[in-house]
Coordinates of C-alpha atoms in Angstrom, one line a residue:
M1162 CA 35.3 44.9 86.6
V1163 CA 39.0 45.1 87.1
R1164 CA 39.6 42.7 84.2
V1165 CA 37.2 44.7 82.0
A1166 CA 39.0 48.0 82.9
D1167 CA 42.4 46.4 82.1
A1168 CA 41.1 45.1 78.8
V1169 CA 39.6 48.5 77.8
R1170 CA 42.4 50.7 78.9
P1171 CA 44.8 50.0 76.0
R1172 CA 42.1 50.7 73.4
L1173 CA 41.1 53.9 75.2
A1174 CA 44.7 55.0 75.2
R1175 CA 45.0 54.3 71.4
A1176 CA 41.8 56.1 70.8
A1177 CA 43.0 59.1 72.8
G1178 CA 46.3 59.1 70.9
I1179 CA 44.5 59.4 67.6
V1180 CA 41.7 61.8 68.7
R1181 CA 44.0 64.2 70.7
P1182 CA 46.0 65.5 67.7
R1183 CA 42.8 65.8 65.7
L1184 CA 41.1 67.8 68.4
A1185 CA 44.2 70.1 68.5
H1186 CA 44.0 70.4 64.7
V1187 CA 40.3 71.3 64.8
A1188 CA 41.0 73.9 67.5
A1189 CA 43.8 75.4 65.5
A1190 CA 41.6 75.4 62.4
V1191 CA 38.6 76.9 64.2
K1192 CA 40.5 79.7 66.1
P1193 CA 41.0 82.2 63.2
Q1194 CA 37.6 81.5 61.7
A1195 CA 36.0 81.9 65.1
A1196 CA 37.8 85.2 65.6
R1197 CA 36.6 86.5 62.2
L1198 CA 33.1 85.3 63.2
A1199 CA 33.3 87.2 66.5
Q1200 CA 34.5 90.3 64.6
A1201 CA 31.6 90.2 62.2
A1202 CA 29.0 89.5 64.9
R1203 CA 30.2 92.2 67.3
P1204 CA 28.3 95.1 65.6
Q1205 CA 25.1 93.1 65.5
L1206 CA 25.4 92.1 69.1
A1207 CA 26.1 95.8 70.0
R1208 CA 22.9 96.9 68.2
I1209 CA 20.9 94.3 70.2
T1210 CA 22.3 95.3 73.6
K1211 CA 21.7 99.0 72.8
A1212 CA 18.0 98.2 72.7
G1213 CA 18.2 98.2 76.5
P1214 CA 16.2 96.3 79.1
N1215 CA 13.0 96.6 77.1
A1216 CA 14.5 94.7 74.1
R1217 CA 12.3 91.9 73.0
T1218 CA 13.3 88.3 73.8
W1219 CA 13.1 87.4 70.1
Q1220 CA 15.9 89.8 69.3
Y1221 CA 18.3 88.1 71.7
T1222 CA 17.2 84.7 70.5
A1223 CA 17.6 85.6 66.9
G1224 CA 21.0 87.1 67.5
A1225 CA 22.2 84.2 69.5
A1226 CA 20.8 81.7 67.0
T1227 CA 22.5 83.4 64.1
A1228 CA 25.9 83.5 65.8
G1229 CA 25.4 79.9 67.0
L1230 CA 24.6 78.6 63.5
A1231 CA 27.5 80.4 62.0
L1232 CA 29.9 79.0 64.6
T1233 CA 28.5 75.5 64.1
A1234 CA 29.1 75.8 60.4
V1235 CA 32.7 76.8 61.1
V1236 CA 33.3 73.9 63.5
V1237 CA 31.7 71.3 61.3
T1238 CA 33.8 72.5 58.3
A1239 CA 37.0 72.4 60.3
A1240 CA 36.2 69.0 61.8
G1241 CA 35.7 67.5 58.3
P1242 CA 36.2 66.4 55.7
W1243 CA 33.4 64.0 55.1
D1244 CA 34.2 60.8 53.2
S1245 CA 32.1 59.3 50.3
S1246 CA 30.1 57.1 52.7
G1247 CA 28.9 60.1 54.7
Q1248 CA 31.2 59.4 57.7
R1249 CA 33.4 62.2 59.0
T1250 CA 37.1 61.4 58.7
A1251 CA 37.6 62.0 62.4
E1252 CA 34.9 59.5 63.3
R1253 CA 36.3 57.0 60.9
D1254 CA 39.7 57.3 62.4
R1255 CA 38.3 56.9 65.9
V1256 CA 36.6 53.7 64.9
A1257 CA 39.9 52.5 63.4
A1258 CA 41.5 53.3 66.7
L1259 CA 39.0 51.1 68.5
G1260 CA 39.9 48.2 66.2
R1261 CA 36.6 47.9 64.2
T1262 CA 36.8 47.1 60.6
G1263 CA 34.4 46.4 57.9
G1264 CA 32.9 49.1 55.7
T1265 CA 31.0 47.7 52.7
D1266 CA 32.7 44.3 53.2
H1267 CA 31.1 43.8 56.6
G1268 CA 34.2 43.1 58.6
R1269 CA 35.9 40.7 56.3
R1270 CA 39.0 39.1 57.7
G1271 CA 42.4 39.3 56.2
D1272 CA 42.9 37.1 53.2
S1273 CA 46.3 35.4 52.8
S1274 CA 45.4 33.4 49.8
G1275 CA 47.0 35.8 47.4
T1276 CA 43.9 35.9 45.2
S1277 CA 41.8 38.4 47.1
D1278 CA 41.0 41.9 46.0
E1279 CA 43.3 43.1 48.7
A1280 CA 46.2 41.0 47.4
A1281 CA 45.5 42.3 43.9
G1282 CA 46.1 45.9 45.1
A1283 CA 42.5 47.0 45.7
P1284 CA 42.0 49.2 48.8
R1285 CA 41.2 47.5 52.1
P1286 CA 37.7 47.8 53.3
A1287 CA 37.0 51.2 55.0
P1288 CA 36.6 51.1 58.7
S1289 CA 32.9 51.3 59.7
A1290 CA 31.1 52.9 62.6
A1291 CA 29.3 50.8 65.2
S1292 CA 26.2 49.1 63.8
V1293 CA 23.2 51.4 63.3
L1294 CA 21.1 48.5 64.6
T1295 CA 22.7 48.3 68.1
G1296 CA 19.4 49.7 69.4
L1297 CA 18.0 46.2 68.8
G1298 CA 20.4 44.9 71.5
A1299 CA 17.5 44.6 73.9
L1300 CA 16.6 41.3 72.2
G1301 CA 20.0 39.9 73.1
G1302 CA 19.6 40.2 76.9
G1303 CA 22.3 42.1 78.7
G1304 CA 25.3 43.9 77.4
G1305 CA 26.0 47.6 77.8
D1306 CA 26.5 48.5 74.1
T1307 CA 22.8 49.1 73.4
V1308 CA 20.6 52.0 72.7
K1309 CA 17.1 51.8 74.2
S1310 CA 14.1 51.5 71.9
A1311 CA 11.8 54.5 71.3
P1312 CA 10.3 55.2 74.7
R1313 CA 6.7 55.7 73.5
A1314 CA 4.1 53.0 73.4
L1315 CA 3.9 50.6 70.5
P1316 CA 1.5 51.2 67.6
T1317 CA -1.8 49.4 68.2
G1318 CA -3.7 47.1 66.0
T1319 CA -6.7 49.5 66.1
G1320 CA -4.5 52.5 65.2
L1321 CA -2.8 50.6 62.3
T1322 CA -6.2 49.3 61.1
G1323 CA -7.5 52.8 60.9
V1324 CA -4.6 54.0 58.9
L1325 CA -3.8 50.9 56.7
G1326 CA -7.3 49.6 56.2
P1327 CA -8.6 52.2 53.8
L1328 CA -5.3 52.2 51.9
L1329 CA -5.2 48.5 51.4
G1330 CA -8.8 48.6 50.2
D1331 CA -7.6 50.5 47.1
P1332 CA -9.0 48.7 44.0
A1333 CA -5.6 49.1 42.4
L1334 CA -4.4 46.3 44.7
G1335 CA -6.5 43.7 43.0
A1336 CA -8.7 40.9 44.4
Q1337 CA -6.3 39.5 46.9
H1338 CA -4.0 41.3 49.3
A1339 CA -2.2 40.6 52.5
A1340 CA -0.3 42.8 55.0
A1341 CA 1.7 42.4 58.2
V1342 CA 3.5 44.9 60.4
V1343 CA 5.9 43.8 63.2
D1344 CA 8.0 45.8 65.7
V1345 CA 11.6 44.8 65.0
A1346 CA 13.0 45.5 68.5
T1347 CA 10.4 43.3 70.3
G1348 CA 9.3 41.0 67.5
K1349 CA 5.7 41.8 68.4
S1350 CA 3.1 41.4 65.7
L1351 CA 1.2 44.7 65.4
Y1352 CA -1.0 44.2 62.4
G1353 CA -2.1 41.5 60.1
A1354 CA -4.6 41.2 57.3
G1355 CA -4.5 37.9 55.4
A1356 CA -1.0 37.7 56.8
A1357 CA -1.0 33.8 56.9
Q1358 CA -2.3 33.5 53.3
A1359 CA 0.4 32.3 50.9
L1360 CA 0.6 34.5 47.8
T1361 CA 3.0 34.9 44.9
P1362 CA 5.8 37.0 46.3
A1363 CA 7.6 37.9 43.1
S1364 CA 11.1 39.4 43.8
T1365 CA 10.5 39.7 47.6
T1366 CA 11.5 36.0 47.4
K1367 CA 15.0 37.3 47.3
I1368 CA 14.8 38.2 51.0
A1369 CA 14.3 34.5 51.8
T1370 CA 17.1 33.5 49.5
A1371 CA 19.4 36.0 51.2
V1372 CA 18.6 34.8 54.7
A1373 CA 19.0 31.2 53.7
A1374 CA 22.4 31.7 52.0
L1375 CA 23.8 33.8 54.8
S1376 CA 22.7 31.3 57.4
A1377 CA 24.1 28.4 55.5
M1378 CA 27.5 29.9 54.5
G1379 CA 28.1 33.0 56.5
G1380 CA 28.8 36.6 55.2
E1381 CA 32.5 36.1 54.8
H1382 CA 32.1 33.1 52.4
R1383 CA 33.6 33.6 48.9
F1384 CA 33.2 31.6 45.6
T1385 CA 36.3 30.6 43.9
T1386 CA 37.0 30.2 40.2
R1387 CA 40.2 28.2 39.4
A1388 CA 42.3 27.1 36.5
A1389 CA 43.4 23.4 37.0
L1390 CA 46.0 21.5 35.0
E1391 CA 45.6 17.8 34.4
P1392 CA 49.1 16.3 35.0
D1393 CA 48.8 13.5 32.5
T1394 CA 47.2 15.2 29.5
G1395 CA 48.2 18.8 29.9
E1396 CA 44.6 19.8 29.7
L1397 CA 43.8 23.2 31.3
V1398 CA 40.3 23.2 32.9
L1399 CA 38.6 26.4 33.9
V1400 CA 36.5 25.2 36.9
G1401 CA 33.4 27.2 37.6
G1402 CA 32.8 27.9 41.3
G1403 CA 29.4 29.5 40.9
D1404 CA 30.7 33.1 41.3
P1405 CA 27.8 35.2 39.9
A1406 CA 29.9 38.4 39.9
L1407 CA 32.9 37.0 37.9
T1408 CA 33.9 39.6 35.2
A1409 CA 35.9 39.6 32.0
R1410 CA 35.8 43.4 31.8
A1411 CA 39.0 45.5 32.1
D1412 CA 37.6 47.3 35.2
A1413 CA 36.8 44.5 37.6
D1414 CA 35.5 47.0 40.2
G1415 CA 36.3 44.7 43.1
R1416 CA 34.9 41.6 41.5
A1417 CA 36.9 38.5 40.6
S1418 CA 38.6 39.0 37.3
L1419 CA 39.1 36.5 34.4
R1420 CA 41.9 38.7 33.1
A1421 CA 43.7 38.5 36.4
L1422 CA 43.1 34.7 36.5
A1423 CA 44.5 34.4 33.0
A1424 CA 47.6 36.4 33.8
S1425 CA 48.4 34.3 36.9
T1426 CA 47.6 31.1 35.0
A1427 CA 49.9 32.0 32.1
A1428 CA 52.8 32.8 34.5
A1429 CA 52.3 29.4 36.2
L1430 CA 52.2 27.5 33.0
K1431 CA 55.3 29.2 31.7
K1432 CA 57.2 28.2 34.9
R1433 CA 56.3 24.6 33.9
G1434 CA 57.5 25.2 30.4
L1435 CA 54.0 25.2 28.8
T1436 CA 53.1 27.7 26.2
R1437 CA 50.3 25.7 24.5
V1438 CA 47.4 23.9 26.2
T1439 CA 44.1 22.2 25.5
L1440 CA 41.5 24.4 27.1
S1441 CA 38.2 23.2 28.5
Y1442 CA 35.7 24.2 31.2
D1443 CA 33.9 22.5 34.1
T1444 CA 30.4 23.5 35.2
T1445 CA 29.6 20.4 37.2
L1446 CA 29.1 22.2 40.5
Y1447 CA 25.5 22.8 39.5
A1448 CA 23.1 20.1 38.2
G1449 CA 19.9 20.0 36.2
P1450 CA 18.6 22.4 33.5
Q1451 CA 20.2 25.8 33.1
I1452 CA 17.1 27.5 31.6
H1453 CA 14.6 28.8 34.2
P1454 CA 11.1 27.4 33.9
I1455 CA 9.9 30.7 32.5
G1456 CA 12.1 30.0 29.5
V1457 CA 14.8 32.2 27.8
N1458 CA 14.3 35.7 29.3
P1459 CA 16.2 38.9 29.4
N1460 CA 15.9 39.1 33.2
L1461 CA 18.1 36.0 33.7
A1462 CA 21.0 34.2 32.0
P1463 CA 21.1 30.4 31.8
V1464 CA 22.0 29.3 35.4
T1465 CA 25.5 27.8 35.3
A1466 CA 28.5 27.5 37.7
L1467 CA 30.7 29.4 35.2
S1468 CA 29.6 32.8 33.7
A1469 CA 31.2 36.2 33.2
D1470 CA 29.3 39.4 33.6
E1471 CA 26.0 37.5 33.9
G1472 CA 26.2 36.7 30.2
R1473 CA 25.2 40.3 29.4
T1474 CA 25.8 41.4 25.8
D1475 CA 25.6 45.2 26.3
G1476 CA 28.0 46.1 29.1
S1477 CA 25.2 46.7 31.6
D1478 CA 25.4 45.7 35.2
S1479 CA 21.7 45.3 36.1
G1480 CA 18.3 45.1 34.6
P1481 CA 16.9 43.1 31.6
T1482 CA 19.1 42.7 28.6
T1483 CA 19.9 40.1 25.9
R1484 CA 22.1 37.3 27.3
V1485 CA 24.5 34.9 25.6
G1486 CA 23.2 31.4 25.0
D1487 CA 26.1 29.5 26.6
P1488 CA 27.7 31.7 29.4
A1489 CA 30.3 29.0 30.3
A1490 CA 31.6 28.7 26.7
E1491 CA 31.7 32.4 26.3
A1492 CA 33.5 33.0 29.5
T1493 CA 36.1 30.3 28.7
T1494 CA 36.6 31.7 25.2
A1495 CA 37.3 35.1 26.7
F1496 CA 39.7 33.4 29.2
G1497 CA 41.5 31.7 26.2
K1498 CA 42.0 35.1 24.5
F1499 CA 43.5 36.6 27.7
L1500 CA 45.9 33.6 27.9
E1501 CA 47.0 34.1 24.3
A1502 CA 47.6 37.7 25.0
A1503 CA 49.8 36.6 27.9
G1504 CA 51.8 34.2 25.6
V1505 CA 49.9 30.9 26.0
R1506 CA 48.2 29.4 23.0
T1507 CA 45.0 27.4 23.5
T1508 CA 42.6 25.2 21.6
P1509 CA 38.9 26.2 21.2
P1510 CA 37.3 25.4 24.5
G1511 CA 34.9 22.5 25.2
P1512 CA 33.1 21.1 28.3
S1513 CA 34.9 18.7 30.6
K1514 CA 35.3 17.8 34.2
A1515 CA 38.5 18.3 36.3
T1516 CA 39.7 15.1 37.9
T1517 CA 40.8 14.8 41.5
R1518 CA 44.4 14.7 40.3
A1519 CA 44.1 18.1 38.5
Q1520 CA 46.4 20.7 40.1
S1521 CA 45.1 24.2 40.7
V1522 CA 47.6 26.7 39.1
A1523 CA 45.7 29.9 39.8
T1524 CA 42.5 31.1 41.5
V1525 CA 40.3 34.2 41.9
S1526 CA 37.6 34.7 44.5
S1527 CA 34.4 36.6 44.6
P1528 CA 33.6 39.5 47.0
P1529 CA 32.2 38.2 50.3
L1530 CA 28.7 36.8 50.3
S1531 CA 27.5 39.8 52.4
S1532 CA 28.4 42.1 49.5
L1533 CA 26.7 39.8 46.9
V1534 CA 23.5 39.7 49.0
E1535 CA 23.4 43.5 49.2
R1536 CA 23.9 43.8 45.5
M1537 CA 21.2 41.2 44.8
L1538 CA 18.7 43.0 47.0
T1539 CA 19.4 46.6 45.9
N1540 CA 19.3 45.8 42.2
S1541 CA 16.9 42.9 42.4
D1542 CA 19.6 40.9 40.6
N1543 CA 18.0 37.6 39.4
D1544 CA 21.3 36.0 38.4
I1545 CA 22.8 36.5 41.8
A1546 CA 19.6 35.2 43.4
E1547 CA 19.6 31.9 41.5
A1548 CA 23.3 31.5 42.1
L1549 CA 22.9 32.0 45.9
A1550 CA 20.0 29.5 46.0
R1551 CA 22.1 26.9 44.3
Q1552 CA 25.1 27.6 46.5
T1553 CA 22.8 27.1 49.5
A1554 CA 22.0 23.7 48.1
V1555 CA 25.7 22.9 47.5
A1556 CA 26.6 24.0 51.1
T1557 CA 23.9 21.8 52.6
G1558 CA 24.5 18.7 50.5
V1559 CA 21.4 19.0 48.3
R1560 CA 21.3 18.5 44.5
A1561 CA 22.1 22.0 43.1
D1562 CA 19.3 22.3 40.5
F1563 CA 16.1 24.5 40.7
A1564 CA 14.2 22.0 42.8
G1565 CA 17.1 21.3 45.1
A1566 CA 17.8 24.9 45.6
G1567 CA 14.2 25.6 46.6
K1568 CA 14.3 22.7 49.1
A1569 CA 17.6 23.9 50.5
V1570 CA 16.2 27.5 51.0
L1571 CA 13.1 26.2 52.8
A1572 CA 15.2 23.9 55.0
Q1573 CA 17.4 26.7 56.2
L1574 CA 14.3 28.9 57.1
K1575 CA 12.9 25.9 59.1
K1576 CA 16.2 25.7 61.0
L1577 CA 15.9 29.3 61.9
G1578 CA 12.4 28.6 63.4
L1579 CA 10.6 30.9 60.9
P1580 CA 6.9 30.5 60.1
V1581 CA 7.2 28.6 56.8
A1582 CA 3.6 27.2 56.7
G1583 CA 2.4 27.6 53.1
A1584 CA 5.8 28.6 51.8
R1585 CA 7.0 27.1 48.5
F1586 CA 10.2 27.9 46.6
M1587 CA 10.6 26.9 43.0
D1588 CA 13.5 29.2 42.4
G1589 CA 15.7 31.8 44.2
S1590 CA 14.7 34.9 42.3
G1591 CA 10.9 35.0 42.5
L1592 CA 10.5 34.8 38.7
D1593 CA 8.5 31.6 39.1
R1594 CA 4.8 32.2 39.8
R1595 CA 4.6 29.0 41.6
D1596 CA 6.6 30.5 44.5
H1597 CA 4.4 31.1 47.6
L1598 CA 5.2 33.1 50.7
T1599 CA 3.1 34.7 53.4
A1600 CA 3.3 38.3 54.8
N1601 CA 4.0 36.7 58.1
L1602 CA 7.1 34.9 56.8
L1603 CA 8.4 38.0 55.0
T1604 CA 8.2 40.1 58.2
A1605 CA 9.7 37.3 60.3
L1606 CA 12.7 37.2 57.9
L1607 CA 13.3 40.9 58.3
V1608 CA 12.9 40.7 62.1
K1609 CA 15.4 37.8 62.2
A1610 CA 17.8 39.9 60.1
G1611 CA 17.6 42.6 62.7
D1612 CA 18.2 40.2 65.6
P1613 CA 21.5 41.4 67.4
R1614 CA 22.2 37.7 68.0
R1615 CA 22.4 37.2 64.2
P1616 CA 24.8 39.8 62.9
D1617 CA 25.6 37.5 60.0
L1618 CA 22.1 38.3 58.6
R1619 CA 22.5 42.1 58.8
P1620 CA 23.2 42.5 55.0
V1621 CA 19.6 41.6 54.4
L1622 CA 18.6 44.9 56.0
T1623 CA 21.5 47.0 54.7
G1624 CA 20.9 45.7 51.1
L1625 CA 17.3 46.8 50.9
P1626 CA 16.8 49.7 48.5
V1627 CA 16.3 53.1 50.1
A1628 CA 13.2 54.9 49.0
G1629 CA 13.9 57.7 46.6
F1630 CA 17.6 57.0 46.5
T1631 CA 18.9 53.5 45.6
G1632 CA 18.1 50.5 43.5
T1633 CA 14.6 49.6 42.5
L1634 CA 13.2 52.4 44.8
S1635 CA 15.4 55.2 43.4
S1636 CA 12.5 56.6 41.3
R1637 CA 9.8 56.0 43.9
Y1638 CA 8.6 58.0 46.9
A1639 CA 9.5 61.4 45.5
D1640 CA 6.6 62.8 47.4
G1641 CA 6.5 60.3 50.2
A1642 CA 8.8 58.7 52.8
A1643 CA 12.1 59.1 50.8
G1644 CA 15.0 57.9 52.9
V1645 CA 12.8 56.5 55.7
V1646 CA 11.4 53.4 53.9
R1647 CA 13.8 50.6 52.9
A1648 CA 12.1 47.8 51.0
K1649 CA 12.4 45.0 48.5
T1650 CA 10.0 45.4 45.6
G1651 CA 8.3 42.6 43.7
T1652 CA 6.6 42.8 40.3
L1653 CA 5.2 40.2 38.0
T1654 CA 2.2 40.6 35.7
G1655 CA -0.8 40.8 38.1
V1656 CA 1.5 40.7 41.2
N1657 CA 2.9 43.6 43.2
T1658 CA 4.6 43.2 46.5
L1659 CA 6.7 45.4 48.9
A1660 CA 8.5 44.2 52.0
G1661 CA 11.0 46.0 54.2
T1662 CA 11.5 48.3 57.1
V1663 CA 10.3 51.8 58.1
V1664 CA 11.0 54.2 60.9
D1665 CA 7.7 55.5 62.3
Q1666 CA 6.9 58.9 63.7
D1667 CA 8.0 57.8 67.2
G1668 CA 11.3 56.4 66.0
R1669 CA 10.4 52.7 66.1
L1670 CA 11.8 50.4 63.5
L1671 CA 8.9 48.4 61.9
A1672 CA 9.1 45.5 59.5
F1673 CA 6.3 45.3 57.0
A1674 CA 5.1 43.2 54.1
L1675 CA 2.4 44.2 51.6
M1676 CA 1.3 41.7 49.0
A1677 CA -1.2 42.1 46.2
A1678 CA -2.5 39.6 43.6
G1679 CA -4.8 40.2 40.6
T1680 CA -3.6 43.7 39.9
T1681 CA -4.3 45.1 36.5
D1682 CA -2.3 48.4 36.5
P1683 CA 1.2 47.9 37.9
A1684 CA 1.9 51.6 38.2
A1685 CA -1.3 52.2 40.2
A1686 CA -0.6 49.1 42.4
Q1687 CA 2.9 50.4 43.1
A1688 CA 1.6 53.8 44.1
A1689 CA -1.0 52.2 46.4
L1690 CA 1.7 50.1 48.1
D1691 CA 4.0 53.2 48.5
K1692 CA 1.1 55.1 50.1
A1693 CA 0.7 52.4 52.6
A1694 CA 4.4 52.4 53.5
T1695 CA 4.5 56.2 53.6
A1696 CA 1.5 56.1 56.0
L1697 CA 3.4 53.8 58.3
A1698 CA 6.3 56.2 58.3
G1699 CA 4.1 59.1 59.3
C1700 CA 2.0 57.5 62.0
G1701 CA 2.4 56.6 65.7
C1702 CA -0.9 54.6 65.1
R1703 CA -2.1 54.4 68.6

């Protein structure tokens, strides 16, 4: 205990040093406003007290409530401001005093490579508050930094059957459907209907891809694109590192920039006395066909280790759109133009492979994997999904093609001890109808992501779209559990799925998976799934 106290004391002192002046500032800011409030409230309080001993209780209550609410408003305003993430500045600074970092980059460590966003002048990640999922710490066994689970009893199978049964019987859900509900804090299965039956998961496949990639590489992993100079021939090779977020746009918005890479490369070449080079590109990190088994499709660019802006032709960031036919050639052509603008002339680019003797002259790295996972899940980004599946193959020594990526994802889930019976992965995005998952596996993936012993998997939960607010759920749940349900959607012709988390009426965090096959009206099927998730949010189900 003495060692613990000695370890904690310096942090408490630092926290007090930061909090004390802010409290003084708040008090100073509140004092004149509180005085004005008291001045305004005095006549009303006088009228209440004049009513004498027979005055009704509600008069006192109303008066006190009015004054209390007004004073609260003053204090909250003075204690602000609130930042863009919804965290009060004072809270943010206190967290900084305690030494926690992270924000949207999930605690990334300092990067001394000189190629990170931070090195390029981008802001450091905002400090973040303690994890909202520390309440799940009961699973870890021991430790004082936990919040107890909701005290009430768990939902029962009978209660859930009574609520979900009629909703899942909706004809809009087609001939086959499956469902599972699990308590995240305890891992206890609460409800299952066809939960062990493997069905086409559509885009809920991305949950499995995310868990596999994070477990194989870690949330801090980054993908590097580099320019390599062959010492014998003077050939400059743009080597693709499989970064699905690489951009050629002027506003990189935190992503690795081809423009920045070109500027650094040009400077390095000029130091060597080179102002003209033969330009080529290397995509050999990945193997096999680039075109997805579904064929050319606006939902996905050809899968290659080198691509800028996902091969999009319209400036969009997400959703279906026309893609370029050869993303690597297009990216390298853009890179060549940026080099020429910086004073280095190039030949038209062609495919090649950098030798082991090639010297890297400049590099840029992607945002951390945790950020890419969140973006993939929120926007249902197929390009990121296929890249992460192949990167999982690369990281585990498996051939990085569609088949190898599927094998690598399945192998990672097996290592985690997840129920993979009946599971089959033909891609990482869920566009392939031959993919098969069970509702049991989907809920197990979500429970694993909430395990306090696996903080590396937390982006799987934080990346889920929020009902009525973000990503693929932004236009759904307008009349339902907006803000309470977080879930990954899945839609193919005749297939509708939904898997995520929901906070029930008693405050318990539940993982759920709803799968439907043979649907004929996608809008009606989506509505039926949303009703079921909303029912979970509104029930104690005992």
